[in-house]
Coordinates of C-alpha atoms and ligand atoms in Angstrom, one line a residue:
M1 CA 12.1 -0.1 18.3
V2 CA 14.3 0.3 15.2
M3 CA 16.2 -2.8 16.3
T4 CA 13.0 -5.0 16.4
D5 CA 11.8 -3.7 13.1
N6 CA 15.1 -4.6 11.6
I7 CA 14.8 -8.1 13.0
K8 CA 11.3 -8.5 11.7
L9 CA 12.3 -7.5 8.2
K10 CA 14.5 -10.4 7.4
Y11 CA 13.8 -13.2 5.0
F12 CA 15.3 -16.7 4.4
I13 CA 15.0 -18.3 1.0
E14 CA 16.0 -21.8 0.0
T15 CA 16.1 -22.9 -3.7
W16 CA 16.0 -26.4 -5.1
G17 CA 16.6 -27.3 -8.7
C18 CA 18.0 -25.8 -11.8
Q19 CA 19.5 -22.4 -12.8
M20 CA 16.0 -21.3 -13.8
N21 CA 14.8 -21.7 -10.3
E22 CA 17.9 -19.9 -9.0
E23 CA 17.1 -17.0 -11.3
D24 CA 13.5 -17.0 -10.1
S25 CA 14.8 -16.8 -6.5
E26 CA 17.0 -13.9 -7.4
K27 CA 13.8 -12.1 -8.5
L28 CA 11.9 -13.1 -5.4
S29 CA 14.8 -11.8 -3.4
G30 CA 14.8 -8.6 -5.5
M31 CA 11.1 -8.0 -4.8
L32 CA 11.6 -8.5 -1.1
K33 CA 14.6 -6.2 -0.9
N34 CA 12.5 -3.6 -2.9
I35 CA 10.0 -3.6 -0.1
G36 CA 12.6 -3.2 2.7
Y37 CA 13.5 -6.8 3.6
T38 CA 17.1 -8.0 4.0
R39 CA 18.3 -11.5 3.5
T40 CA 19.4 -13.8 6.3
D41 CA 20.9 -17.3 6.3
D42 CA 19.6 -18.0 9.8
I43 CA 16.1 -19.5 9.7
N44 CA 15.5 -18.5 13.3
E45 CA 15.8 -14.7 12.8
A46 CA 13.7 -14.6 9.6
S47 CA 10.1 -13.2 9.6
I48 CA 9.6 -14.7 6.1
I49 CA 10.7 -18.2 5.0
L50 CA 10.3 -18.9 1.4
F51 CA 10.9 -22.3 -0.3
N52 CA 11.3 -22.3 -4.1
T53 CA 10.8 -25.9 -5.1
C54 CA 11.7 -28.3 -7.8
C55 CA 9.9 -31.5 -8.9
V56 CA 12.1 -32.8 -11.7
R57 CA 12.9 -35.8 -9.5
E58 CA 11.3 -37.4 -6.5
N59 CA 14.2 -36.7 -4.1
A60 CA 13.9 -33.0 -4.8
E61 CA 10.3 -33.2 -3.6
N62 CA 11.2 -35.2 -0.5
K63 CA 13.7 -32.6 0.6
V64 CA 10.9 -30.0 0.5
Y65 CA 8.6 -32.1 2.6
G66 CA 11.4 -32.7 5.1
N67 CA 12.1 -29.0 5.4
L68 CA 8.4 -28.0 5.7
G69 CA 8.0 -30.6 8.5
M70 CA 10.9 -29.0 10.4
L71 CA 9.2 -25.6 10.2
K72 CA 6.3 -26.7 12.5
K73 CA 8.4 -26.0 15.6
V74 CA 9.8 -22.8 14.2
K75 CA 6.3 -21.5 13.6
E76 CA 5.1 -22.6 17.1
K77 CA 7.9 -20.5 18.6
N78 CA 7.2 -17.6 16.3
P79 CA 3.5 -17.4 15.3
D80 CA 4.1 -14.2 13.3
L81 CA 6.4 -16.1 10.9
I82 CA 5.2 -16.1 7.3
I83 CA 5.9 -19.3 5.4
G84 CA 5.7 -19.2 1.6
I85 CA 6.2 -22.0 -0.9
C86 CA 6.4 -21.7 -4.6
G87 CA 8.0 -23.0 -7.8
C88 CA 7.6 -26.0 -10.0
M89 CA 6.4 -28.5 -7.4
M90 CA 3.3 -26.2 -6.8
Q91 CA 2.3 -26.4 -10.5
Q92 CA 1.5 -30.1 -10.2
K93 CA -2.1 -31.1 -10.0
G94 CA -3.4 -31.3 -6.4
M95 CA 0.0 -30.5 -4.9
A96 CA -1.0 -27.2 -3.3
D97 CA -4.0 -28.8 -1.5
N98 CA -1.8 -31.7 -0.5
I99 CA 0.7 -29.3 1.1
L100 CA -1.9 -27.4 2.9
K101 CA -3.4 -30.6 4.3
R102 CA 0.0 -31.9 5.5
F103 CA 1.5 -28.5 6.6
P104 CA -1.5 -26.2 7.5
Y105 CA 0.9 -23.6 8.9
V106 CA 2.0 -22.6 5.4
D107 CA 0.8 -19.0 4.7
I108 CA 1.4 -18.5 0.9
I109 CA 1.4 -20.9 -2.0
F110 CA 2.0 -19.8 -5.6
G111 CA 3.3 -21.3 -8.8
T112 CA 5.9 -20.5 -11.5
H113 CA 3.5 -18.4 -13.6
N114 CA 2.5 -15.9 -11.0
S115 CA 5.7 -15.4 -8.9
Y116 CA 5.7 -11.8 -10.0
K117 CA 2.6 -11.4 -7.7
F118 CA 4.5 -12.4 -4.6
P119 CA 4.6 -9.0 -3.0
E120 CA 0.8 -8.7 -3.4
Y121 CA 0.2 -12.1 -1.7
L122 CA 2.6 -11.1 1.1
N123 CA 0.7 -7.9 1.6
R124 CA -2.6 -9.8 1.8
V125 CA -1.3 -12.2 4.4
K126 CA 0.1 -9.3 6.5
T127 CA -2.9 -7.0 6.3
E128 CA -5.8 -9.4 6.1
G129 CA -4.3 -12.3 8.1
V130 CA -5.5 -14.8 5.4
Q131 CA -3.8 -17.8 3.9
V132 CA -3.1 -17.3 0.1
K133 CA -3.1 -20.1 -2.4
E134 CA -3.0 -19.0 -6.0
I135 CA -1.7 -21.1 -8.9
F136 CA -2.2 -20.2 -12.5
D137 CA -2.6 -23.3 -14.7
K138 CA -1.3 -21.5 -17.8
E139 CA 1.6 -19.3 -18.6
T140 CA 1.1 -15.6 -18.8
Q141 CA 2.8 -13.0 -20.9
I142 CA 6.4 -12.5 -19.9
V143 CA 6.5 -9.9 -17.1
E144 CA 9.5 -7.6 -17.5
G145 CA 11.2 -5.2 -15.1
I146 CA 11.2 -7.3 -11.9
P147 CA 14.1 -6.3 -9.6
V148 CA 16.8 -9.0 -9.4
D149 CA 19.0 -9.5 -6.4
R150 CA 21.9 -11.4 -7.8
E151 CA 24.0 -13.9 -5.9
S152 CA 27.2 -12.9 -7.7
S153 CA 28.6 -9.4 -8.5
V154 CA 30.7 -10.9 -11.4
K155 CA 28.4 -13.1 -13.4
G156 CA 24.7 -13.2 -13.8
F157 CA 21.9 -15.4 -15.3
V158 CA 19.8 -13.9 -18.0
T159 CA 16.7 -15.9 -19.0
I160 CA 16.1 -15.6 -22.7
M161 CA 13.1 -17.9 -22.9
Y162 CA 10.6 -19.6 -20.6
G163 CA 8.9 -23.0 -20.8
C164 CA 9.4 -26.1 -23.0
N165 CA 7.5 -27.7 -25.9
N166 CA 9.5 -30.9 -26.1
F167 CA 7.7 -33.4 -23.8
C168 CA 10.5 -35.8 -23.3
T169 CA 8.5 -38.8 -21.9
Y170 CA 10.2 -38.8 -18.5
C171 CA 10.0 -35.0 -17.8
V172 CA 7.6 -32.8 -15.9
V173 CA 9.1 -29.5 -17.0
P174 CA 6.7 -28.8 -19.9
Y175 CA 3.7 -29.4 -17.5
V176 CA 5.0 -27.1 -14.7
R177 CA 6.7 -24.4 -16.8
G178 CA 4.2 -24.1 -19.7
R179 CA 4.9 -23.6 -23.4
E180 CA 7.9 -21.9 -24.9
R181 CA 7.9 -18.0 -24.8
S182 CA 10.9 -16.0 -25.9
R183 CA 11.9 -12.6 -24.5
K184 CA 12.3 -9.8 -27.0
P185 CA 15.9 -9.3 -28.0
E186 CA 16.0 -5.7 -26.9
E187 CA 14.8 -6.7 -23.3
I188 CA 17.7 -9.2 -23.2
E189 CA 20.2 -6.6 -24.5
N190 CA 19.0 -4.0 -22.0
E191 CA 19.4 -6.5 -19.1
I192 CA 22.9 -7.3 -20.2
K193 CA 23.8 -3.6 -20.7
D194 CA 22.5 -2.9 -17.2
L195 CA 24.7 -5.7 -15.8
V196 CA 27.7 -4.3 -17.6
S197 CA 27.0 -0.9 -16.1
K198 CA 27.0 -2.5 -12.6
G199 CA 30.4 -4.1 -13.3
Y200 CA 29.3 -7.6 -14.3
K201 CA 31.7 -9.4 -16.7
E202 CA 29.9 -12.6 -17.6
V203 CA 26.3 -13.7 -18.4
T204 CA 24.8 -17.1 -18.8
L205 CA 21.8 -17.1 -21.1
L206 CA 19.1 -19.5 -19.8
G207 CA 16.3 -21.5 -21.4
Q208 CA 15.1 -25.2 -21.4
N209 CA 16.1 -25.3 -25.1
V210 CA 17.9 -22.1 -26.1
N211 CA 18.2 -23.3 -29.7
S212 CA 14.5 -22.7 -30.3
Y213 CA 14.8 -19.1 -29.2
G214 CA 12.8 -16.6 -31.3
K215 CA 9.8 -18.6 -32.2
G216 CA 6.6 -16.5 -32.0
L217 CA 8.4 -13.1 -31.8
E218 CA 7.5 -10.3 -34.1
E219 CA 11.1 -9.9 -35.1
D220 CA 12.6 -12.5 -37.3
I221 CA 15.5 -13.7 -35.1
N222 CA 16.9 -17.1 -34.1
F223 CA 19.3 -18.2 -31.4
A224 CA 22.4 -17.7 -33.5
G225 CA 21.2 -14.2 -34.4
L226 CA 20.6 -13.4 -30.8
L227 CA 24.1 -14.6 -29.9
R228 CA 25.7 -12.4 -32.6
R229 CA 23.8 -9.4 -31.3
I230 CA 24.8 -10.0 -27.7
N231 CA 28.4 -10.4 -28.8
K232 CA 28.3 -6.8 -29.9
I233 CA 27.4 -5.5 -26.4
E234 CA 30.4 -3.5 -25.2
G235 CA 31.9 -4.3 -21.8
I236 CA 30.6 -7.9 -21.4
E237 CA 33.6 -10.2 -21.4
R238 CA 32.1 -13.7 -21.5
V239 CA 28.8 -15.1 -22.7
R240 CA 27.6 -18.7 -21.9
F241 CA 24.3 -20.4 -22.6
M242 CA 22.3 -23.5 -21.5
T243 CA 20.6 -25.7 -22.3
S244 CA 21.0 -26.8 -25.9
H245 CA 18.8 -29.6 -27.1
P246 CA 20.7 -31.8 -29.6
K247 CA 17.7 -32.0 -31.9
D248 CA 17.8 -28.2 -32.4
L249 CA 21.5 -27.3 -32.2
T250 CA 22.4 -25.9 -35.6
E251 CA 25.6 -25.4 -37.4
E252 CA 24.8 -21.7 -37.3
V253 CA 25.0 -21.7 -33.5
I254 CA 28.3 -23.7 -33.5
M255 CA 29.8 -21.2 -36.0
A256 CA 28.6 -18.3 -33.8
V257 CA 30.5 -19.8 -30.8
K258 CA 33.5 -20.3 -33.0
E259 CA 33.5 -16.8 -34.5
C260 CA 32.2 -14.5 -31.7
D261 CA 35.0 -13.5 -29.3
K262 CA 32.8 -13.2 -26.2
L263 CA 31.0 -16.6 -26.6
C264 CA 32.8 -19.0 -24.4
E265 CA 34.0 -22.4 -25.7
Q266 CA 31.6 -24.5 -23.8
I267 CA 28.5 -26.4 -24.9
H268 CA 26.1 -28.2 -22.6
L269 CA 24.5 -30.9 -24.7
P270 CA 22.4 -33.3 -22.7
V271 CA 22.4 -36.7 -24.3
Q272 CA 20.3 -38.6 -21.7
S273 CA 21.2 -42.0 -23.2
G274 CA 23.6 -43.6 -25.7
S275 CA 21.0 -46.1 -27.0
D276 CA 19.0 -45.3 -30.1
R277 CA 16.1 -47.4 -28.8
V278 CA 16.0 -45.6 -25.5
L279 CA 16.3 -42.2 -27.1
K280 CA 13.3 -43.0 -29.2
V281 CA 11.1 -43.9 -26.3
M282 CA 12.3 -40.9 -24.5
N283 CA 11.0 -38.8 -27.4
R284 CA 14.3 -37.0 -27.8
H285 CA 14.1 -36.7 -31.7
Y286 CA 17.8 -37.5 -32.3
D287 CA 19.8 -40.7 -32.5
R288 CA 23.3 -41.5 -31.5
A289 CA 24.7 -40.9 -35.0
R290 CA 23.2 -37.4 -35.1
Y291 CA 24.5 -36.6 -31.6
M292 CA 28.0 -37.8 -32.5
S293 CA 28.0 -35.8 -35.7
L294 CA 27.3 -32.7 -33.6
I295 CA 30.1 -33.5 -31.2
N296 CA 32.5 -34.1 -34.0
K297 CA 31.5 -30.8 -35.7
I298 CA 32.0 -28.9 -32.4
K299 CA 35.4 -30.6 -31.8
K300 CA 36.5 -29.8 -35.4
E301 CA 35.4 -26.2 -35.4
I302 CA 36.2 -25.3 -31.8
P303 CA 39.1 -27.4 -30.6
D304 CA 39.2 -26.3 -27.0
C305 CA 35.5 -26.4 -26.5
T306 CA 34.4 -28.3 -23.4
I307 CA 31.4 -30.5 -23.8
T308 CA 29.1 -31.3 -20.8
T309 CA 25.9 -33.3 -20.6
D310 CA 23.0 -34.8 -18.6
I311 CA 22.5 -38.6 -18.5
I312 CA 19.7 -40.7 -17.1
V313 CA 20.1 -44.3 -16.1
G314 CA 17.3 -46.8 -15.5
F315 CA 14.8 -45.3 -17.9
P316 CA 11.9 -47.8 -18.3
G317 CA 13.0 -50.7 -20.6
E318 CA 16.7 -49.9 -20.4
T319 CA 18.5 -53.2 -20.9
D320 CA 22.1 -54.0 -20.1
E321 CA 22.9 -53.5 -23.7
D322 CA 21.3 -50.1 -23.8
F323 CA 23.3 -49.1 -20.7
E324 CA 26.5 -50.4 -22.3
D325 CA 25.7 -48.1 -25.2
T326 CA 25.5 -45.1 -22.8
L327 CA 28.9 -46.1 -21.3
S328 CA 30.5 -46.4 -24.7
L329 CA 29.1 -43.0 -25.7
V330 CA 30.6 -41.4 -22.5
K331 CA 34.0 -42.8 -23.6
E332 CA 33.6 -41.8 -27.2
V333 CA 32.7 -38.2 -26.4
G334 CA 35.1 -37.7 -23.5
Y335 CA 32.9 -35.3 -21.5
D336 CA 34.4 -32.6 -19.3
S337 CA 31.6 -33.0 -16.9
A338 CA 28.2 -34.7 -16.7
F339 CA 25.1 -34.4 -14.5
T340 CA 24.1 -38.0 -13.9
F341 CA 20.6 -39.0 -12.7
I342 CA 18.8 -42.1 -11.7
Y343 CA 15.4 -42.2 -13.5
S344 CA 12.7 -41.0 -11.2
R345 CA 9.0 -41.7 -11.9
R346 CA 7.0 -38.6 -12.3
N347 CA 3.2 -38.5 -12.1
N348 CA 1.3 -37.9 -15.3
T349 CA 4.3 -38.4 -17.6
P350 CA 4.2 -41.1 -20.3
A351 CA 7.3 -42.9 -18.9
D352 CA 5.6 -43.4 -15.5
E353 CA 2.9 -45.4 -17.3
M354 CA 5.4 -47.7 -19.0
E355 CA 5.3 -51.3 -17.6
D356 CA 9.0 -52.3 -17.9
Q357 CA 10.3 -50.1 -15.0
V358 CA 13.9 -51.0 -14.0
A359 CA 14.5 -52.4 -10.5
D360 CA 16.1 -50.1 -8.0
D361 CA 19.2 -52.2 -7.4
V362 CA 19.8 -52.4 -11.1
K363 CA 19.5 -48.6 -11.4
H364 CA 21.9 -48.0 -8.6
E365 CA 24.5 -50.5 -9.9
R366 CA 24.3 -48.8 -13.4
F367 CA 24.5 -45.4 -11.8
N368 CA 27.7 -46.2 -10.0
R369 CA 29.3 -47.6 -13.1
L370 CA 28.2 -44.5 -15.0
V371 CA 29.7 -42.1 -12.4
A372 CA 33.0 -44.0 -12.6
A373 CA 33.0 -43.7 -16.4
V374 CA 32.2 -40.0 -16.2
N375 CA 34.9 -39.4 -13.6
D376 CA 37.4 -41.1 -15.7
S377 CA 36.6 -38.9 -18.6
V378 CA 36.6 -35.7 -16.5
I379 CA 40.0 -36.5 -14.9
R380 CA 41.5 -37.3 -18.3
G381 CA 40.2 -34.0 -19.7
N382 CA 41.6 -32.0 -16.7
K383 CA 45.1 -33.5 -16.9
V384 CA 45.6 -31.9 -20.3
Y385 CA 45.7 -28.5 -18.5
E386 CA 48.7 -29.3 -16.4
G387 CA 51.5 -26.9 -17.3
K388 CA 49.2 -24.7 -19.4
T389 CA 48.4 -21.0 -18.8
V390 CA 44.7 -20.2 -18.9
E391 CA 42.6 -17.0 -18.6
V392 CA 40.5 -17.0 -15.4
L393 CA 37.6 -14.7 -14.5
V394 CA 38.0 -14.4 -10.7
E395 CA 34.6 -15.0 -8.9
G396 CA 35.5 -14.9 -5.2
P397 CA 37.0 -16.9 -2.4
S398 CA 37.3 -20.6 -3.0
K399 CA 34.4 -22.6 -1.5
N400 CA 36.5 -25.2 0.2
D401 CA 39.5 -23.0 1.2
E402 CA 38.8 -19.4 2.0
T403 CA 42.5 -18.5 1.8
K404 CA 42.3 -19.2 -2.0
L405 CA 40.5 -17.6 -4.8
M406 CA 38.3 -19.4 -7.4
G407 CA 37.3 -18.6 -10.9
R408 CA 36.7 -20.3 -14.2
T409 CA 38.4 -20.6 -17.5
R410 CA 36.6 -19.5 -20.7
N411 CA 35.5 -23.0 -21.2
G412 CA 34.1 -23.4 -17.7
K413 CA 36.9 -25.3 -15.8
L414 CA 37.0 -24.4 -12.1
V415 CA 40.4 -23.1 -11.0
N416 CA 41.7 -22.5 -7.5
F417 CA 44.7 -20.4 -6.8
Q418 CA 46.4 -18.0 -4.2
G419 CA 45.6 -14.4 -4.8
D420 CA 44.4 -11.1 -3.3
I421 CA 40.7 -10.6 -2.9
S422 CA 41.0 -7.4 -5.0
L423 CA 41.3 -9.7 -8.0
V424 CA 37.6 -10.6 -7.8
G425 CA 35.9 -9.5 -11.0
K426 CA 39.2 -9.4 -13.0
L427 CA 40.6 -11.6 -15.7
V428 CA 43.9 -13.0 -14.7
N429 CA 46.3 -15.5 -16.3
V430 CA 46.9 -18.6 -14.2
K431 CA 49.4 -21.3 -14.8
I432 CA 48.0 -24.7 -13.9
N433 CA 50.2 -26.8 -11.7
R434 CA 47.9 -29.7 -10.9
A435 CA 44.7 -31.2 -12.2
Q436 CA 42.3 -32.6 -9.6
P437 CA 39.1 -34.5 -10.5
F438 CA 36.8 -31.5 -10.1
S439 CA 39.2 -28.5 -10.2
L440 CA 42.5 -27.2 -11.4
I441 CA 45.1 -25.8 -9.0
G442 CA 47.4 -23.0 -10.3
E443 CA 49.2 -19.8 -9.7
V444 CA 48.7 -16.3 -11.0
I445 CA 51.5 -15.3 -13.5
Ligands
SAH1 N1 15.8 -28.7 -20.7 C1 17.0 -29.4 -20.3 C2 16.9 -30.1 -19.0 C3 16.0 -29.8 -17.9 S1 15.8 -31.0 -16.6 C4 17.2 -30.4 -21.4 O1 16.4 -30.9 -22.1 O2 18.4 -30.8 -21.5 C5 17.5 -31.3 -16.3 C6 17.8 -32.8 -16.4 O3 17.1 -33.5 -15.4 C7 17.5 -33.4 -17.7 O4 18.4 -33.2 -18.7 C8 17.5 -34.9 -17.3 O5 18.7 -35.5 -17.5 C9 17.1 -34.9 -15.9 N2 15.7 -35.4 -15.6 C10 14.6 -34.8 -16.1 N3 13.5 -35.6 -15.7 C11 14.0 -36.6 -15.0 C12 13.5 -37.8 -14.4 N4 12.2 -38.0 -14.4 N5 14.3 -38.6 -13.8 C13 15.6 -38.4 -13.8 N6 16.2 -37.4 -14.4 C14 15.4 -36.5 -15.0
SF4_2 FE1 12.4 -31.7 -20.0 FE2 12.9 -32.5 -22.4 FE3 11.9 -30.1 -22.0 FE4 14.4 -30.6 -21.3 S1 13.6 -30.6 -23.4 S2 12.9 -29.6 -20.1 S3 14.3 -32.7 -20.6 S4 10.9 -32.0 -21.7

């Protein structure tokens, strides 16, 4: 009896998309654990399967459809299985109905604004045997105090603000995540103090544009002020943040990173394109000169700061010349890493209506050239570390080789090395022997 109950109380959760979605999934997991469920990675032993979706690009959506299709057989074998689907994709107009039509065996559908209500929906499905579909069109007040079941015991995400007001012309995020809302600084501080008390060493502050933190709060505080306050929290060793929108990154923030000992020397500054003309049509509100002046300022003030970015190729109207501008910018900045994307048409965004869409083969050809340019820059940046000793926060066994440990330098470089598992959660000095394209190999000294 107890055995079967245990089997019944397992959930499987799959997350697509950005760190915000990962953090949301940690909360969904936290809520499920709170009501007695345990997590499983085996879909066949789960009594709840939950998909937390992303819609920022079309291929993210296609993966969700593929996975939902596969569940038909699983549900036939196990009619008591509860299938839930949530996240950004569900916030799109007509999407929930479309899902129910194509996959009628889905039991619960909810969006990004009401995920805190998941336990209530689950209860309704279980006690009333109904299908629940509830999407809020608008953001609500921030709901605090949701339990979080974190992936790591060393580092954690802390959301500092929700939503986005920027409406870049290619992007669905503002439509599915609502307008910007900042959490109160004391709520953020309390969450970090709680993490410290549980042994966490590192936090990453999350927001679509962390630089506009603080707007609309009673207290007069901006992002630089928040960083300085967080830097005073005892016991936290490292603080990172993402994402910084170049239009709002201030000198004050750069100086906070320079001066505060816990703020790591790493800035993620998505450029999207190196062409002024494209940046304008993207509605990014900066040009190449402004972007480069930020980069030069960062390099001058924080010499070992790593700079990472996001880049889109094949935005409507992007000419060969525009693309060459992106390539030359990649060289000029010398990125330490970059997320590269092929432009994906998103319904109801201004860029989708633009007539001069770029042909797929051109997009792919540019994408390959961009990836080569980024790799070149990453490898060059990594080579510099050969022979140097770096401080590494040990996160756990290496993903590719379980006999090794992995961790990161202050500025976010991935390091693999031999070491005892008892080092997890500790700061160790590692001498780098070899630089690989995506990691550094070293030994503890
Ligand atoms: N708020 C962050 C990014 C959120 S989305 C910022 O402004 O930087 C993450 C990345 O996905 C974006 O930076 C962009 O490079 C990419 N992206 C967003 N919409 C896209 C689309 N329609 N096609 C391709 N890439 C897209
Ligand atoms: Fe999307 Fe632009 Fe907002 Fe980033 S800033 S989430 S790219 S609209």
